[in-house]
Coordinates of C-alpha atoms in Angstrom, one line a residue:
M19 CA 0.1 0.0 0.0
N20 CA 1.3 3.6 -0.8
T21 CA 2.7 5.0 2.4
L22 CA 1.1 8.5 1.7
K23 CA -2.3 7.0 1.3
L24 CA -2.0 4.9 4.5
F25 CA -0.8 8.0 6.5
S26 CA -3.8 10.0 5.1
K27 CA -6.1 7.4 6.4
I28 CA -4.5 7.2 9.7
A29 CA -4.7 11.1 10.0
I30 CA -8.3 10.9 9.0
I31 CA -8.9 8.2 11.6
N32 CA -7.2 10.3 14.3
I33 CA -9.4 13.2 13.4
L34 CA -12.6 11.1 13.6
F35 CA -11.5 9.7 16.8
L36 CA -10.9 13.2 18.3
A37 CA -14.4 14.3 17.1
F38 CA -15.8 11.2 18.6
F39 CA -14.0 11.9 21.8
I40 CA -15.2 15.3 22.0
N41 CA -18.7 14.2 21.3
S42 CA -18.4 11.3 23.9
C43 CA -17.4 14.0 26.5
E44 CA -20.8 15.5 26.0
K45 CA -22.7 12.3 26.0
K46 CA -21.0 10.9 28.9
K47 CA -22.2 13.3 31.3
E48 CA -25.7 13.3 29.6
T49 CA -25.7 9.5 30.2
T50 CA -24.9 10.0 33.9
I51 CA -27.7 12.6 34.1
I52 CA -30.2 10.3 32.4
S53 CA -29.7 7.8 34.9
K54 CA -31.2 10.0 37.5
P55 CA -34.9 9.3 37.9
I56 CA -37.8 11.5 37.1
F57 CA -39.8 9.4 39.6
N58 CA -38.9 8.9 43.2
K59 CA -38.0 5.5 44.7
Q60 CA -41.6 4.9 46.1
Q61 CA -43.2 5.5 42.7
V62 CA -40.6 3.2 40.9
D63 CA -41.3 0.4 43.5
K64 CA -45.1 0.9 43.2
Y65 CA -45.0 0.7 39.4
Y66 CA -42.6 -2.4 39.5
Q67 CA -45.1 -4.2 41.8
L68 CA -48.0 -3.3 39.6
A69 CA -46.1 -4.7 36.5
N70 CA -45.4 -7.9 38.3
K71 CA -49.0 -8.3 39.5
Y72 CA -50.5 -7.6 36.2
Y73 CA -48.1 -10.0 34.5
D74 CA -48.9 -12.8 36.9
N75 CA -52.5 -12.2 36.3
S76 CA -52.0 -12.4 32.4
K77 CA -52.9 -8.8 32.0
Y78 CA -50.0 -8.2 29.6
D79 CA -51.1 -4.7 28.3
S80 CA -51.2 -3.2 31.8
A81 CA -48.0 -5.1 32.8
F82 CA -46.2 -3.6 29.8
Y83 CA -47.7 -0.2 30.7
Y84 CA -46.1 0.0 34.1
A85 CA -42.8 -1.8 33.1
N86 CA -42.2 0.5 30.4
K87 CA -42.9 3.5 32.6
I88 CA -40.0 2.6 34.8
R89 CA -37.8 1.1 32.0
L90 CA -35.3 3.9 32.2
E91 CA -35.6 4.7 35.8
I92 CA -34.1 1.5 37.3
N93 CA -30.5 1.6 37.6
P94 CA -29.1 -1.7 36.2
I95 CA -25.7 -1.4 38.3
S96 CA -27.1 -0.8 41.6
D97 CA -30.4 -2.9 41.2
L98 CA -29.6 -5.4 38.7
D99 CA -32.3 -8.0 39.6
K100 CA -35.0 -5.4 39.5
Y101 CA -33.9 -4.0 36.2
A102 CA -33.6 -7.7 34.6
T103 CA -37.1 -8.6 35.9
N104 CA -38.7 -5.5 34.7
M105 CA -37.3 -5.9 31.2
F106 CA -38.3 -9.5 31.1
I107 CA -42.0 -8.6 31.8
L108 CA -41.7 -5.9 29.2
A109 CA -40.4 -8.3 26.5
A110 CA -42.5 -11.3 27.4
S111 CA -45.6 -9.2 27.3
Q112 CA -44.9 -8.2 23.8
Q113 CA -43.9 -11.9 22.8
I114 CA -47.3 -13.1 24.3
Q115 CA -49.2 -10.5 22.5
G116 CA -47.5 -11.4 19.2
D117 CA -45.4 -8.4 18.9
Y118 CA -42.1 -10.3 18.2
A119 CA -40.4 -7.3 16.5
G120 CA -41.1 -5.1 19.6
A121 CA -39.9 -7.9 21.9
E122 CA -36.6 -8.4 19.9
N123 CA -36.1 -4.6 20.3
S124 CA -36.6 -4.8 24.1
I125 CA -34.4 -7.9 24.5
V126 CA -31.6 -6.2 22.5
E127 CA -31.9 -3.2 24.6
S128 CA -31.4 -5.2 27.7
L129 CA -28.6 -7.2 26.4
N130 CA -26.7 -3.8 25.5
I131 CA -26.8 -2.9 29.1
L132 CA -26.1 -6.5 30.4
Y133 CA -23.1 -6.9 28.2
K134 CA -21.6 -3.8 29.7
I135 CA -22.3 -5.0 33.3
K136 CA -21.1 -8.6 32.3
S137 CA -23.8 -10.3 34.2
H138 CA -23.5 -13.9 33.0
R139 CA -26.8 -15.1 34.7
Y140 CA -28.9 -12.5 32.8
L141 CA -26.9 -12.6 29.7
Y142 CA -27.8 -16.3 29.6
K143 CA -31.3 -15.7 30.3
F144 CA -31.9 -12.8 27.7
N145 CA -29.9 -14.6 25.1
S146 CA -32.1 -17.7 25.5
M147 CA -35.2 -15.4 25.4
L148 CA -34.0 -13.8 22.2
A149 CA -33.5 -17.2 20.7
G150 CA -37.0 -18.1 21.6
N151 CA -38.2 -15.0 19.9
Y152 CA -36.5 -16.0 16.7
N153 CA -37.9 -19.4 16.9
Y154 CA -41.4 -18.2 17.2
I155 CA -41.0 -16.4 13.8
R156 CA -39.1 -19.3 12.4
E157 CA -35.8 -17.6 11.9
F158 CA -34.0 -20.7 13.0
D159 CA -30.4 -19.8 12.2
N160 CA -30.7 -16.7 14.3
A161 CA -32.3 -18.8 17.1
L162 CA -29.3 -21.3 17.0
H163 CA -26.7 -18.4 17.1
S164 CA -28.5 -16.9 20.2
Y165 CA -28.7 -20.3 21.9
H166 CA -25.0 -21.0 21.3
T167 CA -24.4 -17.4 22.5
A168 CA -26.4 -18.2 25.7
S169 CA -24.3 -21.4 26.3
K170 CA -21.2 -19.3 26.9
Y171 CA -22.9 -17.7 30.0
K172 CA -24.5 -21.0 31.5
I173 CA -24.0 -21.1 35.3
N174 CA -25.4 -24.5 36.3
N175 CA -26.0 -27.9 34.8
Q176 CA -29.8 -27.5 34.4
Q177 CA -29.4 -24.5 32.2
D178 CA -26.8 -26.4 30.1
A179 CA -29.2 -29.4 29.6
M180 CA -32.1 -26.9 28.9
N181 CA -30.0 -25.0 26.3
K182 CA -29.1 -28.3 24.6
L183 CA -32.7 -29.4 24.6
N184 CA -33.6 -26.0 22.8
I185 CA -31.0 -26.3 20.3
G186 CA -32.1 -29.9 19.5
H187 CA -35.6 -28.5 19.2
V188 CA -34.6 -25.9 16.6
Y189 CA -32.8 -28.4 14.5
K190 CA -36.1 -30.5 14.6
E191 CA -38.0 -27.5 13.6
K192 CA -35.4 -26.9 10.7
R193 CA -36.1 -30.6 9.6
E194 CA -32.5 -31.5 10.3
F195 CA -33.6 -34.7 12.1
K196 CA -30.3 -36.5 12.3
K197 CA -28.5 -33.6 13.7
A198 CA -31.4 -33.1 16.2
L199 CA -31.2 -36.7 17.3
Q200 CA -27.3 -36.4 17.9
I201 CA -28.1 -33.6 20.4
L202 CA -31.3 -34.9 22.0
T203 CA -30.4 -38.6 22.5
P204 CA -27.7 -38.3 24.9
L205 CA -30.1 -35.9 27.0
L206 CA -32.1 -39.2 27.9
N207 CA -29.2 -40.0 30.3
N208 CA -28.8 -36.5 31.6
K209 CA -29.5 -36.2 35.4
E210 CA -31.1 -32.8 35.0
I211 CA -33.5 -34.1 32.4
K212 CA -34.3 -37.2 34.1
R213 CA -35.2 -35.5 37.4
N214 CA -37.4 -32.9 35.6
R215 CA -40.4 -34.8 34.0
Y216 CA -41.4 -31.6 32.0
Y217 CA -38.0 -31.4 30.4
L218 CA -37.9 -35.3 29.9
S219 CA -41.4 -35.2 28.0
G220 CA -40.1 -32.6 25.7
V221 CA -37.0 -34.5 24.8
L222 CA -39.1 -37.7 24.3
N223 CA -41.6 -35.9 22.0
D224 CA -39.0 -34.4 19.9
I225 CA -36.9 -37.7 19.6
G226 CA -40.1 -39.6 18.6
Y227 CA -40.9 -36.9 16.0
C228 CA -37.4 -37.1 14.5
N229 CA -37.5 -41.0 14.5
M230 CA -41.0 -40.8 12.7
K231 CA -39.6 -38.7 10.0
L232 CA -36.7 -40.8 9.6
G233 CA -38.9 -43.9 9.2
K234 CA -37.7 -45.6 12.4
A235 CA -39.9 -48.1 14.1
N236 CA -39.4 -46.9 17.7
A237 CA -41.0 -43.5 17.0
L238 CA -44.3 -44.4 18.5
S239 CA -42.6 -45.7 21.8
Y240 CA -41.0 -42.2 22.4
L241 CA -44.2 -40.3 21.4
S242 CA -46.3 -42.4 23.7
K243 CA -44.0 -42.0 26.8
S244 CA -44.0 -38.2 26.2
L245 CA -47.8 -38.0 26.2
K246 CA -48.0 -40.2 29.2
L247 CA -45.7 -37.9 31.2
N248 CA -47.6 -34.7 30.1
S249 CA -51.0 -36.3 30.9
N250 CA -49.8 -37.0 34.5
L251 CA -48.3 -33.5 35.1
D252 CA -50.1 -30.8 36.9
S253 CA -52.0 -28.5 34.5
T254 CA -50.0 -25.5 33.4
A255 CA -49.9 -23.4 30.4
D256 CA -46.5 -25.0 29.4
N257 CA -47.8 -28.4 30.1
D258 CA -50.9 -27.6 27.9
Y259 CA -48.7 -26.5 25.0
D260 CA -46.7 -29.7 25.2
L261 CA -49.9 -31.7 25.3
T262 CA -51.0 -30.0 22.0
A263 CA -47.5 -30.8 20.6
N264 CA -48.0 -34.5 21.5
Y265 CA -51.4 -34.5 19.9
Y266 CA -50.1 -33.0 16.6
N267 CA -47.1 -35.6 16.5
L268 CA -49.4 -38.4 17.0
Y269 CA -51.7 -37.1 14.3
E270 CA -48.9 -37.0 11.8
Y271 CA -47.8 -40.6 13.0
Y272 CA -51.3 -42.1 12.3
I273 CA -52.5 -40.1 9.5
N274 CA -51.5 -42.7 6.9
S275 CA -51.8 -45.9 8.8
N276 CA -55.0 -45.1 10.9
P277 CA -56.8 -42.0 9.6
Q278 CA -59.5 -42.2 12.0
K279 CA -57.2 -42.3 15.2
A280 CA -55.3 -39.3 13.6
L281 CA -58.6 -37.4 13.4
N282 CA -59.2 -38.2 17.0
Y283 CA -56.0 -36.4 18.0
I284 CA -56.9 -33.4 16.0
H285 CA -60.1 -33.2 18.1
L286 CA -57.9 -33.5 21.4
L287 CA -55.6 -30.8 20.0
Y288 CA -58.5 -28.4 19.3
Q289 CA -60.2 -29.1 22.7
K290 CA -57.0 -28.5 24.7
A291 CA -56.1 -25.4 22.7
T292 CA -59.6 -24.0 23.3
E293 CA -59.4 -24.9 27.1
Y294 CA -56.2 -22.9 27.6
N295 CA -57.1 -20.1 25.0
N296 CA -54.3 -20.6 22.6
P297 CA -55.5 -19.3 19.2
D298 CA -52.3 -20.3 17.3
D299 CA -53.0 -24.0 18.2
R300 CA -56.7 -23.9 17.4
L301 CA -55.8 -22.6 13.9
I302 CA -53.5 -25.6 13.5
A303 CA -56.2 -27.9 14.4
L304 CA -58.7 -26.1 12.2
S305 CA -56.5 -26.2 9.2
L306 CA -56.2 -30.0 9.8
F307 CA -60.0 -30.3 9.9
I308 CA -60.3 -28.3 6.7
K309 CA -57.7 -30.6 5.1
H310 CA -59.7 -33.7 6.0
C311 CA -63.3 -32.8 6.2
K312 CA -66.1 -32.2 3.5
G313 CA -69.5 -30.5 3.0
E314 CA -70.9 -28.6 5.9
E315 CA -67.9 -29.5 8.4
L316 CA -65.5 -28.1 5.8
K317 CA -67.6 -24.9 5.7
K318 CA -67.9 -24.5 9.5
Y319 CA -64.3 -25.1 10.0
S320 CA -63.2 -22.8 7.3
L321 CA -65.5 -19.9 8.7
D322 CA -64.0 -20.6 12.1
Y323 CA -60.5 -20.5 10.8
I324 CA -61.1 -17.2 9.1
R325 CA -62.8 -15.7 12.1
I326 CA -60.0 -16.7 14.6
N327 CA -57.2 -15.7 12.2
D328 CA -58.8 -12.2 11.5
S329 CA -59.2 -11.8 15.3
I330 CA -55.5 -12.7 16.2
N331 CA -54.3 -10.4 13.4
Q332 CA -56.4 -7.4 14.7
A333 CA -55.5 -8.1 18.3
R334 CA -51.7 -8.3 17.6
Q335 CA -51.6 -5.2 15.4
K336 CA -53.5 -3.4 18.1
A337 CA -51.1 -4.6 20.8
K338 CA -48.0 -3.7 18.6
N339 CA -49.5 -0.3 18.1
Y340 CA -50.2 0.2 21.8
F341 CA -46.7 -0.9 22.8
A342 CA -45.1 1.3 20.3
K343 CA -46.9 4.3 21.4
L344 CA -46.3 3.7 25.1
K345 CA -42.6 3.4 24.4
Y346 CA -42.6 6.5 22.1
D347 CA -44.5 8.7 24.8
S348 CA -42.3 7.4 27.6
K349 CA -39.1 8.2 25.8
K350 CA -40.3 11.6 24.6
E351 CA -41.6 12.6 28.1
K352 CA -38.1 11.6 29.6
E353 CA -36.2 13.5 27.1
E354 CA -38.1 16.7 27.4
N355 CA -37.9 16.6 31.2
L356 CA -34.1 16.1 31.1
K357 CA -33.6 18.7 28.6
L358 CA -35.4 21.4 30.6
K359 CA -33.9 20.3 33.9
K360 CA -30.3 19.5 33.2
E361 CA -29.2 21.5 30.1
K362 CA -27.5 24.3 32.0
E363 CA -25.7 22.0 34.5
L364 CA -24.5 19.8 31.5
Q365 CA -23.1 22.8 29.7
Q366 CA -21.2 23.9 32.8
Q367 CA -19.6 20.6 33.6
L368 CA -18.5 20.0 30.1
E369 CA -16.7 23.3 29.7
A370 CA -14.7 22.7 32.8
N371 CA -12.9 19.6 31.5
K372 CA -13.2 19.6 27.8
N373 CA -10.4 22.0 26.8
I374 CA -7.8 20.2 28.9
L375 CA -8.8 16.8 27.7
V376 CA -8.8 17.9 24.0
A377 CA -5.4 19.4 24.2
F378 CA -3.9 16.2 25.8
I379 CA -5.6 14.0 23.3
I380 CA -4.3 16.2 20.3
I381 CA -0.8 16.1 21.5
L382 CA -0.9 12.4 22.0
L383 CA -2.5 11.8 18.5
I384 CA 0.3 13.9 17.0
L385 CA 3.0 11.8 18.6
I386 CA 1.3 8.5 17.8
T387 CA 0.8 9.6 14.2
A388 CA 4.4 10.9 13.8
F389 CA 5.7 7.4 15.1
I390 CA 3.2 5.5 12.9
Y391 CA 4.4 7.6 9.8
Y392 CA 8.0 7.0 10.4
Y393 CA 7.4 3.4 11.0
L394 CA 5.5 2.9 7.8
V395 CA 8.0 4.8 5.8
Q396 CA 10.7 2.6 7.0
K397 CA 8.6 -0.5 6.5
N398 CA 7.6 0.6 3.0
K399 CA 11.3 1.2 1.8
K400 CA 12.2 -2.3 2.9
E401 CA 9.1 -3.9 1.2
K402 CA 9.9 -1.9 -2.1
I403 CA 13.6 -3.2 -2.2
Q404 CA 12.5 -6.7 -1.5
T405 CA 9.7 -6.5 -4.1
S406 CA 12.0 -5.0 -6.8
Y407 CA 14.6 -7.8 -5.9
N408 CA 12.0 -10.6 -6.3
T409 CA 10.7 -9.1 -9.5
E410 CA 14.1 -8.8 -10.9
I411 CA 14.9 -12.5 -10.2
R412 CA 11.6 -13.6 -11.6
I413 CA 12.1 -11.6 -14.8
A414 CA 15.7 -12.7 -15.1
K415 CA 14.7 -16.4 -15.0
K416 CA 12.0 -15.8 -17.7
L417 CA 14.5 -14.1 -19.9
H418 CA 17.0 -17.0 -19.5
D419 CA 14.7 -19.9 -19.6
E420 CA 12.3 -18.6 -22.3
L421 CA 13.4 -15.6 -24.2
A422 CA 17.2 -16.5 -24.4
N423 CA 16.3 -20.0 -25.8
E424 CA 14.1 -18.6 -28.6
I425 CA 16.7 -15.9 -29.4
Y426 CA 19.5 -18.4 -29.8
Q427 CA 17.4 -20.8 -32.0
T428 CA 16.5 -17.9 -34.3
I429 CA 20.2 -16.8 -34.7
N430 CA 21.3 -20.3 -35.1
F431 CA 18.5 -20.7 -37.9
A432 CA 19.9 -17.5 -39.5
E433 CA 23.4 -18.7 -39.6
T434 CA 22.5 -22.1 -41.0
H435 CA 19.9 -21.3 -43.6
D436 CA 19.7 -19.4 -46.9
L437 CA 17.5 -16.4 -46.0
S438 CA 17.0 -15.4 -49.7
S439 CA 14.6 -18.3 -50.0
P440 CA 10.8 -17.5 -49.3
E441 CA 10.6 -20.6 -47.0
A442 CA 13.5 -19.6 -44.8
T443 CA 12.4 -16.1 -44.6
E444 CA 8.9 -17.0 -43.6
K445 CA 10.4 -19.3 -40.9
L446 CA 12.5 -16.5 -39.6
L447 CA 9.6 -14.1 -39.4
E448 CA 7.7 -16.9 -37.4
N449 CA 10.5 -17.1 -34.9
L450 CA 10.8 -13.4 -34.6
D451 CA 7.0 -13.3 -34.0
A452 CA 7.4 -15.9 -31.3
I453 CA 10.1 -13.8 -29.6
Y454 CA 7.8 -10.8 -29.6
S455 CA 4.9 -12.9 -28.1
T456 CA 7.2 -14.2 -25.4
T457 CA 8.5 -10.7 -24.7
R458 CA 5.0 -9.4 -24.5
N459 CA 3.7 -12.2 -22.2
I460 CA 6.8 -11.5 -19.8
S461 CA 5.7 -7.9 -19.7
R462 CA 2.0 -8.6 -19.1
E463 CA 3.0 -11.0 -16.3
N464 CA 4.9 -8.5 -14.4
N465 CA 2.7 -5.3 -15.0
F466 CA 0.7 -3.3 -12.4
I467 CA -2.8 -4.9 -11.6
E468 CA -5.7 -2.5 -11.1
T469 CA -7.6 -3.6 -8.1
G470 CA -10.3 -0.8 -7.9
E471 CA -13.4 -0.1 -9.8
L472 CA -11.8 -1.1 -13.1
Y473 CA -10.6 -4.5 -11.8
E474 CA -13.4 -6.5 -13.5
T475 CA -12.7 -4.9 -16.9
H476 CA -8.9 -5.5 -16.8
L477 CA -9.4 -9.0 -15.7
K478 CA -11.7 -9.6 -18.6
E479 CA -9.3 -8.0 -21.0
M480 CA -6.4 -10.1 -19.7
I481 CA -8.5 -13.3 -20.2
T482 CA -9.7 -12.5 -23.7
S483 CA -6.1 -11.5 -24.8
F484 CA -5.2 -15.2 -24.7
S485 CA -7.8 -16.0 -27.3
G486 CA -7.1 -16.1 -31.0
N487 CA -7.8 -18.0 -34.3
T488 CA -6.9 -21.4 -32.7
V489 CA -8.3 -20.9 -29.1
N490 CA -11.8 -19.8 -28.1
I491 CA -12.3 -18.6 -24.5
I492 CA -15.6 -18.5 -22.8
I493 CA -16.2 -16.5 -19.5
N494 CA -19.3 -17.1 -17.4
N495 CA -20.8 -15.0 -14.7
L496 CA -17.9 -12.6 -14.2
E497 CA -20.1 -9.7 -14.0
E498 CA -22.2 -11.2 -11.3
I499 CA -19.4 -11.1 -8.7
N500 CA -19.3 -8.0 -6.3
W501 CA -15.5 -7.4 -6.6
N502 CA -15.8 -4.4 -4.3
K503 CA -16.2 -6.9 -1.4
I504 CA -13.0 -8.7 -2.2
N505 CA -9.7 -7.3 -0.9
S506 CA -6.8 -6.2 -3.2
L507 CA -4.5 -9.2 -2.2
K508 CA -7.2 -11.9 -3.2
K509 CA -7.9 -9.8 -6.5
I510 CA -4.3 -9.9 -7.3
T511 CA -3.9 -13.5 -6.5
I512 CA -7.1 -14.4 -8.7
Y513 CA -5.5 -12.4 -11.6
R514 CA -2.2 -14.1 -11.4
V515 CA -3.5 -17.6 -11.0
I516 CA -5.8 -17.3 -14.0
Q517 CA -3.0 -15.6 -16.0
E518 CA -0.7 -18.5 -15.0
L519 CA -3.4 -21.2 -16.1
L520 CA -3.7 -19.4 -19.4
V521 CA -0.1 -19.1 -20.0
N522 CA 0.2 -22.8 -19.3
M523 CA -2.6 -23.5 -21.7
K524 CA -1.0 -21.4 -24.3
K525 CA 2.3 -23.0 -24.1
H526 CA 1.7 -26.7 -23.5
S527 CA -1.9 -27.8 -23.8
N528 CA -2.8 -27.4 -27.6
S529 CA -6.3 -26.2 -26.4
T530 CA -9.0 -25.0 -28.8
L531 CA -11.5 -24.3 -26.1
V532 CA -11.2 -22.8 -22.5
L533 CA -14.0 -22.2 -20.2
I534 CA -13.7 -20.0 -17.1
S535 CA -16.8 -19.5 -14.7
F536 CA -17.3 -17.5 -11.5
K537 CA -19.8 -18.2 -8.7
N538 CA -20.6 -16.9 -5.3
Q539 CA -21.6 -19.9 -2.9
N540 CA -21.7 -20.2 1.0
N541 CA -19.6 -16.9 1.4
N542 CA -17.1 -18.4 -1.0
L543 CA -15.9 -17.4 -4.4
L544 CA -15.7 -20.5 -6.7
I545 CA -13.8 -20.4 -10.0
N546 CA -13.9 -23.2 -12.4
Y547 CA -11.3 -23.5 -15.2
Y548 CA -11.4 -26.0 -18.0
D549 CA -9.6 -26.5 -21.2
N550 CA -9.7 -29.3 -23.7
G551 CA -6.0 -29.7 -24.2
V552 CA -3.6 -32.7 -23.8
G553 CA -3.5 -32.4 -19.9
F554 CA -0.5 -33.0 -17.8
D555 CA 1.1 -35.7 -15.7
F556 CA 0.5 -35.1 -11.9
N557 CA 3.7 -36.9 -11.0
L558 CA 5.5 -34.0 -12.5
I559 CA 3.6 -31.2 -10.7
N560 CA 6.5 -30.3 -8.4
K561 CA 8.7 -29.9 -11.5
K562 CA 6.3 -27.4 -13.1
S563 CA 7.0 -24.1 -11.4
G564 CA 4.0 -22.5 -13.0
L565 CA 1.6 -24.9 -11.4
Q566 CA 3.5 -24.8 -8.1
N567 CA 3.3 -21.1 -8.1
I568 CA -0.6 -21.3 -8.6
I569 CA -0.8 -23.7 -5.5
S570 CA 1.4 -21.4 -3.5
R571 CA -0.6 -18.2 -4.4
I572 CA -4.1 -19.9 -3.4
T573 CA -2.8 -21.3 -0.2
T574 CA -1.4 -17.8 0.8
I575 CA -5.0 -16.4 0.8
N576 CA -6.5 -19.6 2.6
G577 CA -8.0 -21.0 -0.5
T578 CA -8.1 -24.4 -2.0
I579 CA -7.3 -25.6 -5.4
T580 CA -8.0 -29.0 -7.0
F581 CA -6.9 -30.5 -10.4
D582 CA -9.1 -33.0 -12.3
N583 CA -6.8 -34.1 -14.8
N584 CA -7.2 -36.7 -17.6
Q585 CA -4.2 -36.9 -19.9
N586 CA -5.3 -36.1 -23.4
K587 CA -8.8 -34.9 -22.2
G588 CA -7.9 -31.5 -20.8
V589 CA -7.5 -29.9 -17.4
K590 CA -10.3 -29.0 -14.9
T591 CA -9.3 -26.8 -12.2
N592 CA -11.5 -25.8 -9.1
I593 CA -10.6 -22.9 -7.0
V594 CA -12.4 -21.9 -3.8
I595 CA -11.5 -18.6 -2.1
P596 CA -13.2 -17.5 1.2
S597 CA -14.8 -14.1 0.6

């Protein structure tokens, strides 16, 4: 990299850092002031108790109202448990009312505070809650990421077991049944799972479902054991939810072998969902009735489905609007109060310290910048000298191995043939043209490579320059690659590797067709090269410096390269480069 450009970037970063520091001086005190409550302690305690009371009584809109009122009033450092409980009520109320986007915002807000405090207990709890939120909206990859993040903060064996159960459940929902079984099956011997019948029933149910989908004969045994456990547990909302899951899985198990028994389980699912007022499970049951019924029953269930679905959507939209308005009003009220009460105090406190701190930072940044500049200048000098030396060696080797040999042969031809004859003259011209081509190739192999906006154009020009009357080169999907996301080192490597392959093709393969394709896949850049030439002997690969150079270049950027070679049937090369 050019030293002046790099130094300019460092200078800009220093200026931005200075501006950020000045701005942070203003915000630092503002943050301290914001932490001072606009409610007194008695009011905060009263609202906190009301939030808990309404949440326990399933009045989630009221619970959210009071939890949101004191959301910014509880100091998470001095009163962590109260802060975490209040934010849990806030987010859980949104989840239960179907406002998953709002719940995600509340959970992330809590995590931003908890990461600063480094409370492992609550980091585990809220990351697990965030994972559950993603699971509700079927964003399974995000759910797995959050569960794995939560596992970093587990503080006891029970949480560890529950986290594995949840991860296995997500893989089941993703329909990756074998992977789910690898996680869930060992939990049957886990002490924490075995002592908790609620957890055990969930593990058995998920294992049974996975085995059913994989066509294993023992699926019914697991599903039946899970149903029996849930049927004998005390009736709670969670237990009722698991019973509906049992009924649904057994419906799937019997639908082909015993349709009537399967329909009985749909009735049980609908009955239980109605008992504990779960409209989502009722919709599932109704959709199954619609699928298997006819005539008047089909009409009845369809109307019920439409009615309940419309009711859910209206209620959830109303809840979302309500929660959003409360949050907005609360934030606006607090900001206005703080602005009126603390503006003067903030200005006075800032001015007292800002000038001294800014002067100190400026001096420090100047010294750091000067040191970095000196270091980079010296480093750049050494790199330029080494680069020049390496380039000289490479060019000298090319001149000796390739150009000198052709010149010697041409001189020898001129000395030993009568150049007055047309045949000898034509042969001499061919030799001179070959010398010119070799010289041009050496120049092209060592010239500057554009890595900016024109990279794609230059790469295409380089590739097509190897085509001619005897060689047809086809390029696929080059323009579909976002080259701006690939760093300069990888661009240069790609350019040189393709150039080396084409040089090898031109010299040795006698190809008439070359195909080069580009593709993005799984955050990797895939380059496939094929020519229909004579191929080469893999036993001689270490003796072919060109091929060895290709392997070395790809390895340097953590890529992989494979050669699929059939002698006399061409060369196929697959290159994978991490984006």
